[in-house]
Each structure stands twice: as structure tokens, then as C-alpha cells.
Amino acid sequence: MKVPEGTVWIGPAHPFDLSEAYLNFRSDIALAAAPVRAVFRLSADSRYRLWINGVFAGRGPERSWRSSMAVDERMVTPLLRRGLNRIAVQVYSPGYSHFAYVHREACGLIGWLEVDGEALLRTGPGWRVARDRSWLDRVHRVSIYGSGVEDRDMSRSEDWTEAEPQSMDEARVVQGAEGPTWHRLRPRATALPVEERRTLDAPWQVRTGPAVAMTNDPHDDLRRLFAGSARGDVPVLLPSGTAAIWVFDLGESRACLAGAEVTGAGGERLLVSYAERLREGELLLSDPATYCRMRPTDRFILRPGRQRLEGFTPRGARYVVFALEGGGVAANPVFDVLLTVTPVDERPLPRLDGVLEGVAAMCRRTTLACLQDGFVDGVWRESSLWLGDVVAQDWALRAITDDPRPLLFAIDMAAEGADAEGLLPSVLPGEVPAYAVTDYNFAWVELLAGCAAHPGVTEPEAVWQRHWGTLMRMLERMALARDEAGLIRNPAGRRLFLDWSPMSRVEPNLTLNLRYLNALQLAAAMADRVGRAADWAGEAETLKAAIRALEGPEGWRESPDGAPASQLALAFLILTGMTTGPKAEAHADRIVARSLNLDDGPLDGQPTLASPFMHHYLFQALDRLGRRSDIRAIIAARWGRWVRAGLPTTPENWSIDFPDGSACHGFSAHPLGWLAR
């Protein structure tokens, strides 16, 4: 990316202001006239918020590996004026890696302002910086997946975006535009989000009760407040020692950031939290003692007077919760929520009959909610970009738009994050050894091959050629994992696959080997199309012969002497051509019969039920055999249950009656793509 000469990465005055650090950067520029066209290009590690002359201009950048940091391009012409202009950027550094970011012991900002074709402002010497001490740094993480809880003392805040702050230091130059920490810059690959503010004036529930002693865990404080409260009206003057809780229902899970305007006496607390669903009619507040360690509650300590309260990091949920401690004054709270939308050139949904129309609308809402800076799994618990999920999410998105950017972004991010052995990361970007998933490597091959049929990818061969080296290294590494019988064994420390289904993980595993076979066949087809020399077709035939050892006299099994083949294994037997003709039709009959039986538990004599996500592969197999009516029947039965139950979005599993289950999960919305056919 062409960067104006002299533009450098700048950081805090103290090089170790990294942990839960909010850094305020400022620079002024004088213009002789209002601009005709002004563009501000900027990036940050890890995230930024931008103001120009006190007006909020956006947040970013998109998730990136440090080897190629994404640069946002923002049109800021209306925000600049003749005379003095003040540029303010706040950068957040967690100081650790999480499921959307990889930390490397540095943080910083880079940017340049181009006015009427000339770069008039660059990050570098002359910029000023201060750590914003109103944001407390000793905080819990919001979950095992995310960054820190936001805990802010408003008495220590100041209006630094437009007014002159009390003290700032000269920003420190960290490196040039390219260097050892941030290797290079690239244009943003996904669409800039649009933010829509909605006033919240009709609470779903209001509660009052006694205040509780403050701890260092705002989420625990909220849980205790909620437990000690009861439904009731909130008095105009909320006495000290009491608290009020407002719960708002957005109608569906959305990526959002809640805010409020409130009058304080000083020292009271406002807790802002996010909840996904109800249990027995009551709001379910997550328990951080469970696996995901969810604490989606931020805290503000009020200063005297009227003030605006809003966090830095957008979160997400269906229910937004505000809990205000009384201060003996008329707080007059006004609540709102900032809804984040990724714009797409959307086409109308297909006209469908009966419950299928409701299924399509439910899947559309889910798909768009889970489209942020690329595909994310859900909006509440994680907002993580899982490589394997993209197969189903891209299929759903194709029913809405021809935009290939989210697909290509995932393909590129996975290739860029390949490890020293050539295996691909499961979370993009991320260093998450606990979730190193072997079959996600095969999903990446499926994504590459899928470019050939994507209406928005005009030159799929160019995509393949760009990633040919990555494809070769990955498949070479997988070949090393074969045992003496020729079957692949899962590399130590990795998961075979990541799925809610209770299907067998015993090795050698039929489903894992079939997915590997499918990847080899797809890779061989791509090699033929671009004229590349590869022996993947031969490797596939050798693997086919080895897999046949898992077929016993009573049929296919997930492992020698193990459980009968699951629905997913039966689907891949069809997709890979391991079974054809009447045998393939018999497998399809078993797949359809199991899915149409709405008992989700284990059934004697029936294959293990696939998860909502993996039904995408079941539908691929049925489609291969021309059985589209069966696909629609399964969608009407299984996804139709959710529509009839009034669910606005697709959950991650057939039942999410477990801690921190997601009620809006992108991979479960793939029926939209099948209905659009």
C-alpha cells in the first residue's frame, strides 16, 4: 500500500503502556479553505475510535494479522472546516491475544489525511498522546474469547477530543510504516460498518431493590443486584442505597453498544450488560464459573452532573441491561443503543410457501447479524471468525448478495496465519492452541474450490494460484499424518473436528478421513483446471482403498469395531464417491429418515444426528443425488420448529439449554442458501 513519505507508527510515551491501555492521540491541522475531498486513512493496534472536531467519525480497523495491518479509508470531507481542525484518535491495547487479535508487545497508530489530493497530516513527531486514566486497567476479561471488561471512572475523564486536554506527551515513534512489528499495510478488505443509534424507551422489564457493595467484578455485582430486586416502578428520585434495573429487548440478537445519558450526584455506578436469552421466562445472566467465563458487564462510576456514558468496544445481544445505583438525585436516564450494520447490496429473498418463508427470514436475520468485519460465529458470546464456519456462512450469504469479500477475506486470513508446519489457524486471527481443529484445514480447501461457483468471484483461478504454495504445504503436512494402513491420524494436541454432535472421535476416524479425501479430490480438480502438476488424485485413490477397511459386513463404522457411521459420514461417503448408485440412495434414505425424526437424542439403529451446522454437508449429499425435495422437507421440519417457537435467529444447536448457548449463530443459517436454489 502506498504510504506518504514520513508516515510512521506512533505509540505511547512509555513503551510498556500496553495492558488494558486506552491511549488518546491528538494532532491539529489548519486549512486555508474547506476541502472539496478529504480522506483519512488509518490503522491501529489493536482498535481505534476517531473524532474530527469533536464529531465521532468511526471505529476500526478490521481484524488483522500483524504481517498485514488493515487500513481504513474514511471520507471525512464534511467534518473538516476552514481554519483549525482537531484530529483525535483513541487506541485500545488489551496487552494479550484473544480470539480476534494477536498481541506482540507493542501498540500504536498510523494514519495520514489527504486533502484535495495532498497528504497534509501524517502520524509522526508532533502528535501528542496521553494514557486515559479514567479507564481502569485491573479488570477481568469479558470471556475466554474476548478482551477486557470496561470499567470507567467518569470523575477522571475530560473532553480531550475537542477541548485542550490538561497534559499530553509527545507520541513516541515505534517504527516506520513497515517494519519488524507491523510488517506491511493493506487496504481494508471488508465493508466499513454503518452505525445506527436507536433510543430505548420501552423497557421489557423494570426492577428495583437494594444496592450492593461494589467489588472488582461488575458482572458479579449485577447478578447480586438482580437476585435482590423485584419488578416495580422506578421513582423519579432514586434514593441512595437503592438501585434500579432496566431490561430492553431488541427483538433479535444484534451487534451493538449500549449507552446512556444520566445525571449523577457523584460516585454512583451504572452497570451495562448484555444477555442472549430467557430461561423459564426470566432473563438469563451468564455465570462466569462456567466454561466460557462470560462477564459481559461494563461499569461506569458517575461524576456530578449530566454526562454521556458509552463504552469503547461494541458487544452484542438480544437483551440490553442497565443497572443504576441511586444517588439521591433525579437521574433522568435516557438509554440508547448503537447498532452495527455491515452494508451489503442485498437482493430480495425468494418467495416461499408456509413455514419456509419464516425460515428464510430467520436465516437472513442471523446471516446479516453475523456479518461484521468478515463472518463471525455469533454476536454475543464470541464474535470470532472460525475458519470452518465460513463454509456454511458463505453459502447463506450468497442467497442475499454476490459480494465475495467476506469469503475472500477468510481465505486470505487463513493462508496468512499458516504455522511453521503448514497447518492453518482455526480462529482468524488468533493463536488458540486449545482450538486447533484439523478438519478446518479441509474446510479451507472447500472454500477455495467454492470460488469457482461464487457469482462474485470472476477469476477463481487467480485466487487458487495466489494460495497454491499454502495449499501444497498443508496437504504435504497432512500426508505425513497417515498411519501404516494409509489412514490419517489426528496430529497430537489437535481436535479432529469441532461440532456439537456426539459422533465418535475414536481413531482412525471415518469422518475425518472422508473429509480429507474430499479435500484431496477438490484440490486435484483445481490442479487440473489451472494446469498445475500434483499427485493429489493418486493420493485420493490410495486413501479410498484404505478407507474401505472401515466398511464391515454390517456396514460402515466410524472406526474399526466402533460406532456405526454417523449422518455426516454417510453424507461424505456420497460426496466422495465412496458409495454410488443404490447404496448411495440407501445412505440418503437413512440421512433423511433420521433428520425428519425430531427426537434429538440417540436412537437405536439410527445414525448419529448431525448438528445444524453439519446439516449443510447432508444437504450437499442430497443435492448431489437430486433430492432437493428432501432438503426442503428437513428444513421445514427442523428449522421450522424454531420458527413456530418464535425464535428470531438460528441457535447454534438443536437445543441451547446449556450455559452460554448462543441464540444467534451464523453457521446454522445455511438453509437460506438451499432455499434460494
XYZ file of N, CA, C and O in Angstrom, residues 4-159:
624
model
N 2.402 7.817 2.308
C 3.173 9.061 2.141
C 4.478 9.017 2.929
O 4.537 8.498 4.050
N 5.509 9.525 2.346
C 6.820 9.541 2.984
C 6.740 10.270 4.331
O 6.091 11.299 4.456
N 7.395 9.697 5.319
C 7.411 10.298 6.648
C 6.316 9.813 7.571
O 6.307 10.158 8.754
N 5.388 8.995 7.049
C 4.316 8.454 7.891
C 4.860 7.272 8.692
O 5.429 6.342 8.115
N 4.698 7.300 10.002
C 5.257 6.254 10.862
C 4.212 5.793 11.872
O 3.208 6.459 12.099
N 4.483 4.643 12.461
C 3.681 4.163 13.582
C 4.104 4.925 14.838
O 5.300 5.058 15.123
N 3.127 5.425 15.567
C 3.410 6.103 16.830
C 2.713 5.359 17.965
O 1.726 4.661 17.757
N 3.271 5.514 19.170
C 2.717 4.812 20.313
C 2.771 5.661 21.558
O 3.063 6.863 21.507
N 2.503 5.055 22.711
C 2.504 5.810 23.963
C 3.906 6.298 24.308
O 4.912 5.728 23.869
N 3.963 7.359 25.114
C 5.264 7.877 25.531
C 6.047 6.816 26.289
O 7.270 6.715 26.159
N 5.359 6.019 27.107
C 6.000 4.921 27.822
C 5.781 3.647 27.019
O 4.640 3.248 26.780
N 6.847 2.953 26.602
C 6.676 1.807 25.696
C 5.942 0.632 26.304
O 5.512 -0.270 25.576
N 5.774 0.620 27.644
C 5.096 -0.509 28.265
C 3.702 -0.140 28.768
O 3.143 -0.850 29.606
N 3.138 0.942 28.250
C 1.718 1.226 28.465
C 0.925 0.358 27.483
O 0.490 0.826 26.423
N 0.759 -0.907 27.842
C 0.172 -1.879 26.922
C -1.046 -2.576 27.489
O -1.974 -2.901 26.756
N -1.068 -2.843 28.796
C -2.103 -3.679 29.384
C -3.353 -2.885 29.701
O -3.318 -1.962 30.512
N -4.468 -3.262 29.050
C -5.752 -2.574 29.214
C -5.551 -1.055 29.152
O -6.030 -0.297 29.987
N -4.816 -0.636 28.130
C -4.464 0.777 27.975
C -5.357 1.433 26.928
O -5.525 0.907 25.820
N -5.925 2.579 27.285
C -6.679 3.428 26.359
C -5.833 4.669 26.138
O -5.579 5.440 27.070
N -5.367 4.862 24.909
C -4.408 5.907 24.583
C -5.075 6.967 23.729
O -5.661 6.659 22.682
N -4.992 8.210 24.155
C -5.597 9.331 23.441
C -4.527 10.049 22.625
O -3.571 10.602 23.182
N -4.680 10.035 21.302
C -3.751 10.702 20.394
C -4.423 11.957 19.843
O -5.604 11.937 19.486
N -3.634 13.035 19.713
C -4.172 14.301 19.208
C -3.197 14.958 18.242
O -1.977 14.903 18.422
N -3.768 15.601 17.222
C -2.998 16.480 16.342
C -3.944 17.500 15.741
O -5.133 17.213 15.533
N -3.438 18.679 15.488
C -4.230 19.753 14.880
C -3.705 20.046 13.484
O -2.515 19.860 13.185
N -4.589 20.520 12.622
C -4.191 20.928 11.283
C -5.011 22.146 10.885
O -6.227 22.201 11.125
N -4.358 23.125 10.292
C -5.033 24.335 9.828
C -5.215 24.261 8.317
O -4.274 23.935 7.587
N -6.420 24.545 7.859
C -6.732 24.523 6.432
C -7.097 25.923 5.965
O -7.843 26.647 6.643
N -6.592 26.300 4.804
C -6.881 27.624 4.264
C -8.313 27.727 3.767
O -8.870 28.829 3.693
N -8.914 26.585 3.435
C -10.299 26.572 2.952
C -10.910 25.216 3.266
O -10.198 24.230 3.488
N -12.227 25.166 3.282
C -12.900 23.886 3.463
C -12.561 22.977 2.283
O -12.550 23.426 1.132
N -12.282 21.704 2.516
C -11.832 20.822 1.430
C -12.962 20.427 0.490
O -14.135 20.382 0.872
N -12.583 20.115 -0.739
C -13.512 19.536 -1.703
C -13.620 18.024 -1.478
O -14.701 17.449 -1.542
N -12.472 17.423 -1.186
C -12.448 15.971 -0.923
C -11.351 15.681 0.093
O -10.190 16.048 -0.132
N -11.723 15.053 1.190
C -10.751 14.727 2.234
C -10.923 13.267 2.633
O -12.037 12.807 2.890
N -9.805 12.553 2.687
C -9.791 11.133 3.039
C -8.790 10.925 4.158
O -7.643 11.377 4.063
N -9.235 10.262 5.225
C -8.329 9.910 6.313
C -8.148 8.399 6.269
O -9.109 7.634 6.374
N -6.904 7.972 6.091
C -6.574 6.541 6.098
C -5.835 6.251 7.395
O -4.859 6.932 7.717
N -6.278 5.233 8.112
C -5.653 4.956 9.400
C -5.819 3.497 9.791
O -6.729 2.798 9.336
N -4.902 3.058 10.654
C -4.955 1.746 11.254
C -4.432 1.862 12.678
O -3.828 2.879 13.051
N -4.695 0.853 13.472
C -4.263 0.875 14.867
C -4.106 -0.549 15.362
O -4.692 -1.494 14.833
N -3.312 -0.673 16.394
C -3.143 -1.941 17.097
C -3.524 -1.698 18.549
O -2.825 -0.986 19.263
N -4.718 -2.215 19.030
C -5.500 -3.163 18.261
C -6.755 -2.539 17.632
O -7.200 -2.948 16.585
N -7.367 -1.543 18.269
C -8.585 -0.929 17.757
C -8.533 0.580 17.985
O -7.854 1.062 18.891
N -9.301 1.322 17.171
C -9.327 2.783 17.334
C -10.756 3.303 17.300
O -11.676 2.662 16.795
N -10.904 4.531 17.850
C -12.091 5.367 17.633
C -11.592 6.733 17.180
O -10.621 7.263 17.749
N -12.257 7.311 16.185
C -11.810 8.557 15.560
C -12.840 9.661 15.740
O -14.036 9.440 15.541
N -12.352 10.855 16.127
C -13.173 12.060 16.149
C -12.469 13.155 15.346
O -11.233 13.262 15.361
N -13.254 13.942 14.654
C -12.730 15.119 13.962
C -13.560 16.311 14.397
O -14.789 16.318 14.250
N -12.879 17.283 14.999
C -13.547 18.462 15.557
C -14.669 18.069 16.514
O -15.751 18.669 16.534
N -14.397 17.050 17.309
C -15.343 16.614 18.332
C -16.473 15.749 17.836
O -17.297 15.297 18.641
N -16.530 15.479 16.542
C -17.602 14.660 15.961
C -17.064 13.253 15.719
O -16.022 13.082 15.069
N -17.779 12.258 16.223
C -17.342 10.876 16.047
C -17.386 10.504 14.575
O -18.386 10.723 13.887
N -16.278 9.902 14.073
C -16.156 9.608 12.648
C -16.042 8.126 12.341
O -16.030 7.751 11.170
N -15.927 7.265 13.352
C -15.886 5.838 13.068
C -14.919 5.087 13.947
O -14.146 5.671 14.714
N -14.965 3.759 13.824
C -14.101 2.870 14.603
C -13.559 1.781 13.690
O -14.111 1.476 12.634
N -12.471 1.168 14.095
C -11.859 0.117 13.301
C -10.544 -0.297 13.936
O -10.320 -0.024 15.116
N -9.615 -0.898 13.192
C -9.784 -1.409 11.830
C -10.387 -2.802 11.866
O -10.760 -3.283 12.936
N -10.480 -3.455 10.709
C -10.919 -4.837 10.710
C -9.823 -5.718 11.311
O -8.651 -5.337 11.367
N -10.211 -6.897 11.752
C -9.242 -7.817 12.353
C -8.118 -8.103 11.358
O -8.358 -8.246 10.151
N -6.902 -8.187 11.864
C -5.726 -8.316 11.000
C -4.644 -9.127 11.697
O -4.537 -9.115 12.922
N -3.844 -9.807 10.890
C -2.563 -10.299 11.366
C -1.570 -9.129 11.346
O -1.693 -8.226 10.511
N -0.572 -9.175 12.180
C 0.415 -8.099 12.189
C 1.282 -8.094 10.935
O 1.936 -7.101 10.641
N 1.270 -9.189 10.200
C 2.034 -9.223 8.960
C 1.410 -8.356 7.880
O 2.081 -8.003 6.903
N 0.127 -7.993 8.031
C -0.516 -7.086 7.069
C -1.677 -6.390 7.764
O -2.779 -6.923 7.800
N -1.413 -5.225 8.304
C -2.422 -4.490 9.057
C -3.393 -3.786 8.114
O -2.979 -3.106 7.161
N -4.677 -3.937 8.388
C -5.706 -3.321 7.558
C -5.769 -1.821 7.796
O -5.709 -1.350 8.938
N -5.904 -1.069 6.718
C -6.020 0.386 6.772
C -7.424 0.780 6.314
O -7.844 0.433 5.206
N -8.139 1.500 7.173
C -9.463 2.002 6.813
C -9.332 3.285 6.002
O -8.456 4.118 6.268
N -10.211 3.451 5.051
C -10.280 4.686 4.266
C -11.604 5.373 4.577
O -12.670 4.854 4.243
N -11.528 6.534 5.219
C -12.734 7.228 5.670
C -12.848 8.584 4.984
O -11.932 9.408 5.045
N -14.003 8.795 4.351
C -14.287 10.093 3.747
C -14.714 11.054 4.851
O -15.738 10.841 5.506
N -13.935 12.087 5.070
C -14.180 12.989 6.205
C -14.402 14.426 5.749
O -14.321 15.358 6.552
N -14.721 14.615 4.494
C -14.877 15.971 3.950
C -15.839 16.836 4.760
O -15.497 17.977 5.108
N -17.039 16.347 5.129
C -17.975 17.227 5.848
C -17.518 17.609 7.257
O -18.051 18.561 7.833
N -16.550 16.901 7.794
C -16.138 17.133 9.170
C -15.020 18.172 9.288
O -14.741 18.664 10.386
N -14.384 18.485 8.169
C -13.290 19.460 8.181
C -13.797 20.838 7.788
O -14.784 20.979 7.060
N -13.100 21.855 8.238
C -13.546 23.231 8.012
C -12.336 24.123 7.760
O -11.191 23.741 7.994
N -12.619 25.298 7.302
C -11.560 26.299 7.142
C -11.034 26.694 8.516
O -11.797 26.858 9.465
N -9.719 26.785 8.635
C -9.117 27.151 9.911
C -8.618 25.932 10.665
O -8.235 24.919 10.068
N -8.636 26.015 12.003
C -8.086 24.960 12.846
C -9.016 23.749 12.890
O -10.223 23.889 13.101
N -8.437 22.557 12.705
C -9.169 21.293 12.806
C -8.439 20.379 13.785
O -7.204 20.267 13.737
N -9.198 19.729 14.643
C -8.605 18.879 15.670
C -8.925 17.412 15.383
O -10.094 17.014 15.282
N -7.874 16.628 15.262
C -7.968 15.201 14.988
C -7.685 14.454 16.286
O -6.643 14.664 16.917
N -8.598 13.584 16.694
C -8.450 12.840 17.939
C -8.703 11.360 17.664
O -9.715 11.000 17.052
N -7.788 10.506 18.115
C -7.913 9.068 17.924
C -7.630 8.388 19.262
O -6.585 8.639 19.874
N -8.555 7.547 19.691
C -8.326 6.745 20.889
C -8.032 5.312 20.466
O -8.769 4.718 19.678
N -6.946 4.768 20.987
C -6.498 3.419 20.651
C -6.554 2.559 21.903
O -6.104 2.978 22.974
N -7.097 1.360 21.766
C -7.177 0.409 22.879
C -6.173 -0.709 22.676
O -6.108 -1.319 21.604
N -5.388 -1.000 23.714
C -4.451 -2.118 23.707
C -4.792 -3.041 24.862
O -4.652 -2.652 26.023
N -5.219 -4.292 24.592
C -5.511 -5.208 25.699
C -4.262 -5.702 26.410
O -4.282 -5.996 27.601
N -3.157 -5.832 25.666
C -1.938 -6.355 26.261
C -1.849 -7.867 26.219
O -0.947 -8.456 26.820
N -2.762 -8.552 25.496
C -2.763 -10.009 25.382
C -3.537 -10.371 24.113
O -4.309 -9.568 23.571
N -3.326 -11.585 23.663
C -4.051 -12.069 22.492
C -5.430 -12.570 22.897
O -5.645 -13.004 24.030
N -6.367 -12.514 21.956
C -7.683 -13.120 22.159
C -8.171 -13.658 20.823
O -7.375 -13.806 19.891
N -9.452 -13.958 20.717
C -9.957 -14.667 19.541
C -10.168 -13.772 18.320
O -10.699 -14.234 17.309
N -9.767 -12.517 18.396
C -9.835 -11.655 17.211
C -8.590 -10.790 17.087
O -8.588 -9.807 16.351
N -7.523 -11.178 17.797
C -6.357 -10.305 17.847
C -5.165 -11.087 18.372
O -5.301 -11.921 19.266
N -3.982 -10.816 17.799
C -2.732 -11.416 18.256
C -1.813 -10.303 18.740
O -1.483 -9.378 17.985
N -1.416 -10.376 19.998
C -0.604 -9.327 20.629
C 0.877 -9.629 20.454
O 1.307 -10.769 20.535
N 1.674 -8.567 20.249
C 3.111 -8.711 20.101
C 3.887 -7.635 20.864
O 4.833 -7.062 20.377
N 3.457 -7.353 22.090
C 4.194 -6.448 22.986
C 4.428 -5.067 22.389
O 5.488 -4.462 22.581
N 3.444 -4.577 21.669
C 3.500 -3.199 21.168
C 2.091 -2.777 20.813
O 1.217 -3.607 20.560
N 1.851 -1.479 20.820
C 0.579 -0.948 20.330
C 0.879 0.361 19.624
O 1.943 0.966 19.819
N -0.028 0.804 18.801
C 0.270 2.026 18.081
C -0.816 2.445 17.121
O -1.853 1.795 16.976
N -0.516 3.544 16.432
C -1.425 4.188 15.489
C -0.630 4.639 14.280
O 0.505 5.108 14.408
N -1.217 4.487 13.100
C -0.636 5.041 11.887
C -1.772 5.610 11.048
O -2.879 5.049 11.009
N -1.531 6.742 10.398
C -2.572 7.335 9.571
C -2.073 8.543 8.817
O -1.013 9.120 9.144
N -2.821 8.929 7.791
C -2.499 10.134 7.048
C -3.780 10.720 6.466
O -4.674 9.997 6.047
N -3.843 12.022 6.487
C -5.006 12.768 6.000
C -4.660 13.391 4.659
O -3.716 14.182 4.552
N -5.437 13.022 3.654
C -5.240 13.550 2.302
C -6.353 14.544 2.002
O -7.534 14.202 2.049
N -5.973 15.772 1.727
C -6.926 16.840 1.445
C -6.718 17.315 0.021
O -5.627 17.794 -0.334
N -7.740 17.140 -0.800
C -7.700 17.564 -2.205
C -6.444 17.066 -2.913
O -5.746 17.809 -3.617
N -6.132 15.765 -2.671
C -5.035 15.123 -3.369
C -3.681 15.270 -2.734
O -2.700 14.711 -3.243
N -3.568 15.967 -1.618
C -2.272 16.190 -0.979
C -2.309 15.694 0.466
O -3.248 15.993 1.208
N -1.279 14.933 0.837
C -1.178 14.436 2.213
C -0.692 15.569 3.108
O 0.481 15.945 3.075
N -1.614 16.113 3.921
C -1.294 17.272 4.743
C -1.005 16.922 6.200
O -0.469 17.751 6.931
N -1.379 15.720 6.610
C -1.161 15.333 8.003
C -0.773 13.868 8.041
O -1.421 13.024 7.419
N 0.310 13.557 8.777
C 0.793 12.190 8.926
C 1.070 11.930 10.395
O 1.468 12.843 11.128
N 0.876 10.682 10.830
C 1.301 10.338 12.182
C 2.824 10.364 12.240
O 3.512 9.891 11.333
N 3.336 10.931 13.326
C 4.777 11.064 13.485
C 5.098 12.058 14.579
O 4.233 12.407 15.416
N 6.315 12.554 14.634
C 6.666 13.585 15.615
C 5.732 14.782 15.485
O 5.367 15.204 14.379
N 5.320 15.309 16.588
C 4.349 16.403 16.591
C 2.985 15.965 17.081
O 2.206 16.784 17.565
N 2.674 14.688 16.945
C 1.450 14.168 17.555
C 1.665 14.047 19.057
O 2.767 13.797 19.529
N 0.594 14.208 19.794
C 0.662 14.099 21.253
C -0.184 12.915 21.720
O -1.106 12.485 21.029
N 0.153 12.414 22.904
C -0.526 11.220 23.414
C -0.586 11.272 24.932
O 0.291 11.851 25.582
N -1.648 10.680 25.477
C -1.773 10.510 26.924
C -2.576 9.251 27.187
O -3.529 8.941 26.459
N -2.187 8.532 28.204
C -2.997 7.385 28.615
C -4.218 7.895 29.354
O -4.106 8.727 30.256
N -5.389 7.410 28.949
C -6.642 7.858 29.557
C -6.863 7.067 30.845
O -7.254 5.902 30.815
N -6.600 7.707 31.968
C -6.662 7.031 33.262
C -8.084 6.898 33.797
O -8.273 6.338 34.879
N -9.056 7.393 33.057
C -10.429 7.161 33.505
C -10.842 5.706 33.272
O -11.780 5.217 33.897
N -10.141 5.021 32.369
C -10.391 3.598 32.124
C -9.470 2.802 33.044
O -8.240 2.893 32.944
N -10.038 2.033 33.944
C -9.242 1.285 34.904
C -8.589 0.075 34.223
O -9.152 -0.514 33.304
N -7.388 -0.272 34.689
C -6.635 -1.314 33.996
C -6.647 -2.666 34.694
O -6.196 -3.656 34.123
N -7.159 -2.744 35.904
C -7.225 -4.030 36.594
C -8.642 -4.581 36.452
O -9.501 -4.376 37.315
N -8.861 -5.255 35.341
C -10.205 -5.725 35.012
C -10.151 -7.188 34.597
O -9.117 -7.708 34.166
N -11.295 -7.851 34.740
C -11.444 -9.208 34.209
C -11.590 -9.145 32.689
O -11.895 -8.095 32.112
N -11.403 -10.286 32.038
C -11.750 -10.395 30.627
C -13.240 -10.672 30.510
O -13.845 -11.308 31.372
N -13.824 -10.213 29.416
C -15.262 -10.366 29.234
C -15.636 -11.831 29.002
O -16.774 -12.233 29.254
N -14.686 -12.643 28.551
C -14.883 -14.084 28.358
C -13.534 -14.679 28.010
O -12.540 -13.966 27.855
N -13.494 -15.997 27.826
C -12.246 -16.602 27.372
C -11.921 -16.180 25.946
O -10.783 -16.340 25.499
N -12.901 -15.649 25.235
C -12.721 -15.311 23.830
C -12.323 -13.852 23.603
O -11.709 -13.537 22.587
N -12.714 -12.956 24.507
C -12.650 -11.537 24.214
C -11.644 -10.761 25.025
O -10.797 -11.306 25.740
N -11.746 -9.450 24.919
C -10.838 -8.534 25.602
C -11.425 -8.162 26.957
O -12.260 -8.873 27.509
N -10.993 -7.024 27.516
C -11.307 -6.720 28.893
C -12.675 -6.102 29.125
O -13.240 -5.407 28.265
N -13.208 -6.349 30.312
C -14.364 -5.608 30.797
C -13.982 -4.129 30.865
O -12.842 -3.779 31.183
N -14.919 -3.260 30.552
C -14.629 -1.822 30.585
C -15.146 -1.228 31.892
O -16.338 -1.312 32.188
N -14.239 -0.646 32.646
C -14.534 -0.109 33.974
C -14.010 1.325 33.995
O -12.797 1.549 34.013
N -14.931 2.293 33.996
C -14.511 3.687 33.786
C -15.000 4.588 34.908
O -16.183 4.560 35.267
N -14.090 5.390 35.440
C -14.388 6.379 36.478
C -14.538 7.741 35.800
O -13.553 8.360 35.390
N -15.773 8.210 35.671
C -16.032 9.438 34.921
C -15.469 10.685 35.600
O -15.291 11.726 34.951
N -15.166 10.588 36.890
C -14.573 11.750 37.566
C -13.152 12.012 37.074
O -12.607 13.100 37.280
N -12.545 11.042 36.405
C -11.180 11.194 35.902
C -11.152 11.448 34.402
O -10.078 11.487 33.797
N -12.330 11.609 33.804
C -12.380 11.815 32.360
C -12.360 13.308 32.041
O -12.646 14.152 32.888
N -12.003 13.632 30.795
C -12.030 15.014 30.326
C -12.399 15.028 28.848
O -12.272 14.021 28.151
N -12.852 16.168 28.377
C -13.222 16.322 26.973
C -11.955 16.622 26.178
O -11.607 17.769 25.944
